[in-house]
Short mmCIF file of C-alpha atoms in Angstrom, two decimals:
data_model
loop_
_atom_site.label_atom_id
_atom_site.label_comp_id
_atom_site.label_asym_id
_atom_site.label_seq_id
_atom_site.Cartn_x
_atom_site.Cartn_y
_atom_site.Cartn_z
CA MET A 3 -27.93 13.08 -9.05
CA GLY A 4 -25.50 15.65 -8.32
CA SER A 5 -25.05 18.85 -10.35
CA PRO A 6 -22.02 19.28 -12.78
CA SER A 7 -20.67 22.00 -10.32
CA HIS A 8 -20.92 19.80 -7.51
CA GLY A 9 -18.89 16.90 -9.21
CA HIS A 10 -16.31 19.51 -10.35
CA GLN A 11 -16.01 20.60 -6.68
CA MET A 12 -15.50 17.13 -5.49
CA GLY A 13 -12.93 16.47 -8.30
CA GLU A 14 -11.01 19.27 -6.88
CA ASN A 15 -11.08 18.27 -3.48
CA MET A 16 -9.79 14.94 -4.65
CA SER A 17 -6.82 16.54 -6.48
CA THR A 18 -6.03 18.68 -3.45
CA LEU A 19 -5.93 15.64 -1.05
CA LEU A 20 -3.85 13.70 -3.57
CA ILE A 21 -1.36 16.61 -3.91
CA PHE A 22 -1.26 17.17 -0.18
CA ALA A 23 -0.50 13.20 0.20
CA VAL A 24 2.32 13.63 -2.05
CA LEU A 25 3.74 16.62 -0.33
CA SER A 26 3.36 14.77 3.06
CA ALA A 27 5.61 11.97 1.58
CA VAL A 28 8.20 14.38 0.44
CA ILE A 29 8.37 16.27 3.66
CA PHE A 30 8.88 12.88 5.39
CA LEU A 31 11.55 11.87 3.05
CA PHE A 32 13.61 14.92 4.20
CA VAL A 33 13.08 14.47 7.89
CA ARG A 34 12.98 10.75 8.39
CA ASP A 35 16.91 10.57 8.94
CA LYS A 36 16.82 13.76 11.19
CA ALA A 37 17.10 13.50 14.95
CA TYR A 38 13.77 11.95 16.39
CA PHE A 39 11.06 14.52 17.32
CA PRO A 40 7.73 13.85 18.63
CA ALA A 41 5.76 15.30 15.68
CA ARG A 42 7.66 12.89 13.25
CA PRO A 43 5.33 9.85 13.49
CA TYR A 44 2.25 12.07 12.58
CA ILE A 45 4.33 13.47 9.67
CA LYS A 46 4.81 9.93 8.40
CA ALA A 47 1.23 8.94 8.95
CA ALA A 48 -0.19 11.96 7.19
CA MET A 49 0.31 10.66 3.73
CA CYS A 50 -1.95 7.60 4.11
CA PHE A 51 -4.42 9.43 6.02
CA LEU A 52 -4.82 11.75 3.40
CA LEU A 53 -5.11 8.99 0.87
CA SER A 54 -7.91 7.44 2.97
CA LEU A 55 -9.73 10.67 2.74
CA TYR A 56 -8.85 10.85 -1.05
CA CYS A 57 -10.66 7.39 -1.50
CA LEU A 58 -13.46 8.53 0.38
CA SER A 59 -14.06 11.70 -1.80
CA LEU A 60 -14.53 9.64 -4.96
CA THR A 61 -16.98 10.63 -7.54
CA PRO A 62 -18.43 7.58 -9.21
CA LEU A 63 -19.35 7.35 -12.67
CA PRO A 64 -23.22 6.47 -13.04
CA THR A 65 -23.35 2.73 -13.17
CA PRO A 66 -25.47 -0.04 -12.66
CA HIS A 67 -23.35 -0.85 -9.59
CA HIS A 68 -23.61 2.60 -8.32
CA GLN A 69 -24.82 1.56 -4.93
CA ALA A 70 -21.66 -0.74 -4.29
CA VAL A 71 -19.31 2.27 -4.65
CA GLY A 72 -19.64 3.48 -1.06
CA TYR A 73 -18.72 0.14 0.17
CA VAL A 74 -15.79 -0.11 -1.97
CA LEU A 75 -14.59 3.32 -0.88
CA ILE A 76 -14.83 2.26 2.78
CA LEU A 77 -12.53 -0.78 2.19
CA MET A 78 -9.98 1.25 0.49
CA ALA A 79 -10.08 3.94 3.21
CA ILE A 80 -9.92 1.56 5.98
CA GLY A 81 -6.79 -0.04 4.20
CA PHE A 82 -5.11 3.26 4.02
CA GLY A 83 -6.43 4.05 7.51
CA PHE A 84 -4.57 0.95 8.91
CA SER A 85 -1.59 1.85 6.84
CA ALA A 86 -1.35 5.25 8.40
CA LEU A 87 -1.52 3.68 11.85
CA GLY A 88 1.17 1.27 10.76
CA ASP A 89 3.39 4.24 9.64
CA TYR A 90 2.66 5.98 13.07
CA PHE A 91 4.02 2.90 15.05
CA LEU A 92 6.91 1.93 12.95
CA ASP A 93 8.44 5.45 13.26
CA PHE A 94 9.00 5.37 17.06
CA PRO A 95 12.58 4.97 18.04
CA LYS A 96 14.13 1.64 18.89
CA GLU A 97 11.32 -0.01 16.94
CA LYS A 98 9.24 0.15 20.18
CA TYR A 99 6.16 -0.69 18.41
CA PHE A 100 7.26 -2.80 15.63
CA LEU A 101 4.72 -5.69 16.07
CA ALA A 102 1.99 -3.28 16.40
CA GLY A 103 3.03 -1.52 13.08
CA LEU A 104 3.19 -5.10 11.51
CA ILE A 105 -0.28 -5.97 12.85
CA ALA A 106 -1.64 -2.48 11.40
CA PHE A 107 -0.20 -3.18 7.92
CA PHE A 108 -1.55 -6.73 7.96
CA ALA A 109 -5.00 -5.50 8.58
CA ALA A 110 -4.35 -2.92 5.81
CA HIS A 111 -3.37 -5.54 3.33
CA ILE A 112 -6.60 -7.48 4.36
CA ALA A 113 -8.84 -4.50 3.56
CA PHE A 114 -6.97 -3.94 0.21
CA ALA A 115 -7.16 -7.77 -0.74
CA VAL A 116 -10.98 -7.92 0.09
CA TYR A 117 -11.56 -4.86 -2.21
CA LEU A 118 -9.22 -6.18 -5.05
CA TRP A 119 -10.46 -9.85 -5.00
CA PRO A 120 -13.82 -9.32 -6.67
CA HIS A 121 -11.92 -7.35 -9.50
CA MET A 122 -9.67 -10.12 -10.32
CA VAL A 123 -9.61 -12.03 -13.65
CA PRO A 124 -11.70 -15.32 -12.82
CA LEU A 125 -9.47 -18.25 -12.10
CA SER A 126 -11.26 -20.17 -14.89
CA ALA A 127 -10.25 -17.26 -17.40
CA PHE A 128 -6.52 -17.20 -16.47
CA THR A 129 -3.96 -17.08 -19.24
CA LEU A 130 -0.33 -18.15 -19.13
CA ILE A 131 0.36 -14.54 -18.09
CA GLU A 132 -1.90 -14.48 -15.09
CA TRP A 133 -0.67 -17.85 -14.15
CA GLY A 134 2.88 -16.85 -14.44
CA LEU A 135 2.52 -13.82 -12.34
CA THR A 136 0.48 -15.73 -9.66
CA LEU A 137 2.93 -18.57 -9.24
CA GLY A 138 5.91 -16.50 -9.77
CA LEU A 139 4.86 -14.05 -6.71
CA ILE A 140 4.18 -17.22 -4.63
CA VAL A 141 7.45 -18.79 -5.42
CA LEU A 142 9.42 -15.42 -4.88
CA THR A 143 7.55 -14.90 -1.49
CA LEU A 144 8.37 -18.34 -0.37
CA TRP A 145 11.92 -18.20 -1.17
CA PHE A 146 12.33 -14.76 0.50
CA TYR A 147 10.46 -16.00 3.63
CA ILE A 148 12.77 -19.09 3.73
CA TRP A 149 15.87 -16.91 3.31
CA ILE A 150 15.04 -14.40 6.02
CA ARG A 151 13.48 -16.75 8.53
CA PRO A 152 16.72 -17.75 10.16
CA SER A 153 17.38 -13.93 11.12
CA LEU A 154 13.88 -13.63 12.94
CA ASP A 155 13.49 -13.42 16.53
CA LYS A 156 11.33 -16.42 17.59
CA GLU A 157 8.13 -14.40 18.41
CA LEU A 158 8.33 -12.61 14.79
CA VAL A 159 8.58 -16.21 12.90
CA VAL A 160 4.78 -16.59 12.72
CA PRO A 161 3.65 -12.90 12.12
CA VAL A 162 6.07 -12.39 9.46
CA ALA A 163 4.85 -15.72 7.83
CA ALA A 164 1.25 -14.47 8.17
CA TYR A 165 2.06 -11.03 6.63
CA CYS A 166 4.07 -12.75 3.71
CA ILE A 167 0.79 -14.72 2.99
CA ILE A 168 -1.59 -11.55 3.16
CA ILE A 169 0.73 -9.40 1.00
CA THR A 170 1.01 -12.32 -1.50
CA ILE A 171 -2.87 -12.52 -1.78
CA MET A 172 -3.07 -8.68 -2.21
CA GLY A 173 -0.37 -8.69 -4.83
CA ILE A 174 -1.81 -11.49 -6.82
CA ALA A 175 -5.33 -9.59 -6.97
CA ALA A 176 -3.65 -6.60 -7.94
CA LEU A 177 -1.54 -8.34 -10.51
CA THR A 178 -4.46 -10.03 -12.32
CA THR A 179 -6.90 -7.06 -11.62
CA THR A 180 -9.62 -6.13 -14.30
CA LEU A 181 -9.69 -2.52 -12.99
CA ARG A 182 -8.72 -0.20 -15.92
CA SER A 183 -5.96 1.86 -14.48
CA LEU A 184 -2.25 0.08 -14.87
CA TRP A 185 -1.39 1.91 -11.53
CA VAL A 186 -3.13 -0.66 -9.46
CA PRO A 187 -0.73 -3.41 -10.24
CA VAL A 188 2.24 -0.97 -10.48
CA GLY A 189 1.37 0.36 -6.96
CA ALA A 190 0.96 -2.86 -5.37
CA VAL A 191 4.33 -4.21 -6.90
CA LEU A 192 6.14 -1.02 -5.52
CA PHE A 193 4.48 -1.64 -2.11
CA ILE A 194 5.79 -5.27 -2.17
CA ALA A 195 9.23 -4.09 -3.17
CA SER A 196 9.30 -1.60 -0.28
CA ASP A 197 8.49 -4.47 2.38
CA VAL A 198 11.41 -6.41 0.78
CA VAL A 199 13.95 -3.64 1.32
CA LEU A 200 12.53 -2.99 4.74
CA SER A 201 12.82 -6.51 5.72
CA ILE A 202 16.36 -6.83 4.48
CA ASP A 203 17.47 -3.71 6.39
CA LYS A 204 15.91 -4.88 9.56
CA PHE A 205 16.65 -8.73 9.63
CA ARG A 206 19.53 -9.18 7.40
CA GLN A 207 22.30 -6.69 8.42
CA ASP A 208 24.90 -8.81 6.60
CA VAL A 209 23.29 -7.42 3.26
CA THR A 210 24.29 -3.93 2.44
CA PHE A 211 22.91 -1.60 -0.20
CA PRO A 212 25.26 -0.06 -2.68
CA GLY A 213 25.86 3.62 -3.11
CA PRO A 214 25.17 6.70 -0.97
CA ILE A 215 21.42 6.23 -0.70
CA LYS A 216 20.38 4.43 2.54
CA ALA A 217 17.78 1.55 2.63
CA GLY A 218 15.45 3.51 4.67
CA GLN A 219 15.25 6.19 1.86
CA ILE A 220 14.81 3.56 -0.75
CA ASN A 221 12.13 1.88 1.17
CA TRP A 222 10.12 5.06 1.75
CA VAL A 223 10.37 6.03 -1.81
CA LEU A 224 9.02 2.77 -2.87
CA TYR A 225 6.51 2.65 -0.04
CA ALA A 226 5.09 6.09 -0.67
CA SER A 227 5.08 5.77 -4.58
CA GLY A 228 3.21 2.40 -4.05
CA GLN A 229 0.59 3.80 -1.79
CA ILE A 230 0.10 6.77 -3.88
CA LEU A 231 -0.28 4.96 -7.11
CA LEU A 232 -2.52 2.20 -5.72
CA ALA A 233 -4.95 4.94 -4.55
CA TYR A 234 -4.62 6.92 -7.57
CA GLY A 235 -5.22 3.73 -9.64
CA VAL A 236 -8.34 2.63 -7.85
CA VAL A 237 -9.86 6.14 -7.82
CA ALA A 238 -9.00 6.38 -11.63
CA SER A 239 -10.54 3.15 -12.44
CA MET A 240 -13.95 4.22 -11.04
CA THR A 241 -14.01 7.79 -12.08
CA THR A 242 -13.35 9.91 -15.15
CA ILE A 243 -9.72 10.40 -14.05
CA PRO A 244 -7.39 9.30 -16.95
#
């Protein structure tokens, strides 16, 4: 068992990583609409890379399931690692690597879902609230896919459908989680909302967003907030962080 000073040091390292992740997100918000420069994809990817390290630096509470903590951390770190890769690919001009970015985020959602699924309320214990959240998300996702499908290029019809399925599974697991931090479902909802904004902006040019704020800025704020809160919520649920 580590000493209190060791635990305190690890706690400080975690806080530093989270702060730098937030700063990275803010920096990218200000440079995303500037003329493209070679370092920009790396700036965009930095946030999720730091969140991956943040999850790996978790100091768990002593519990009977202590041995399983490392496995959980690896799953979340992998998810944020794939997210960083997706951010990197999607920031290239002319959407050169859009499909690669979509695949990376698909893999990220698999990792998140695999982590969150065992922490769900069991189906046998679902109340009207859990059933309502689950069915509501399924219906909304299905409706959104049907609405956006006519605007998709032929080669994207199946990948986007697969992505909708996996993000719905991740969302259901987050909305019905038994993890103690409310930031887990909040982060997942913001993440899903960011994908909705991104999809509308990319595939439905006939839909415009009101006001002076660009769709890309809305997307990034939702996405970055969702990822940061998801990481914070998972860590908070397994440590003494409030």
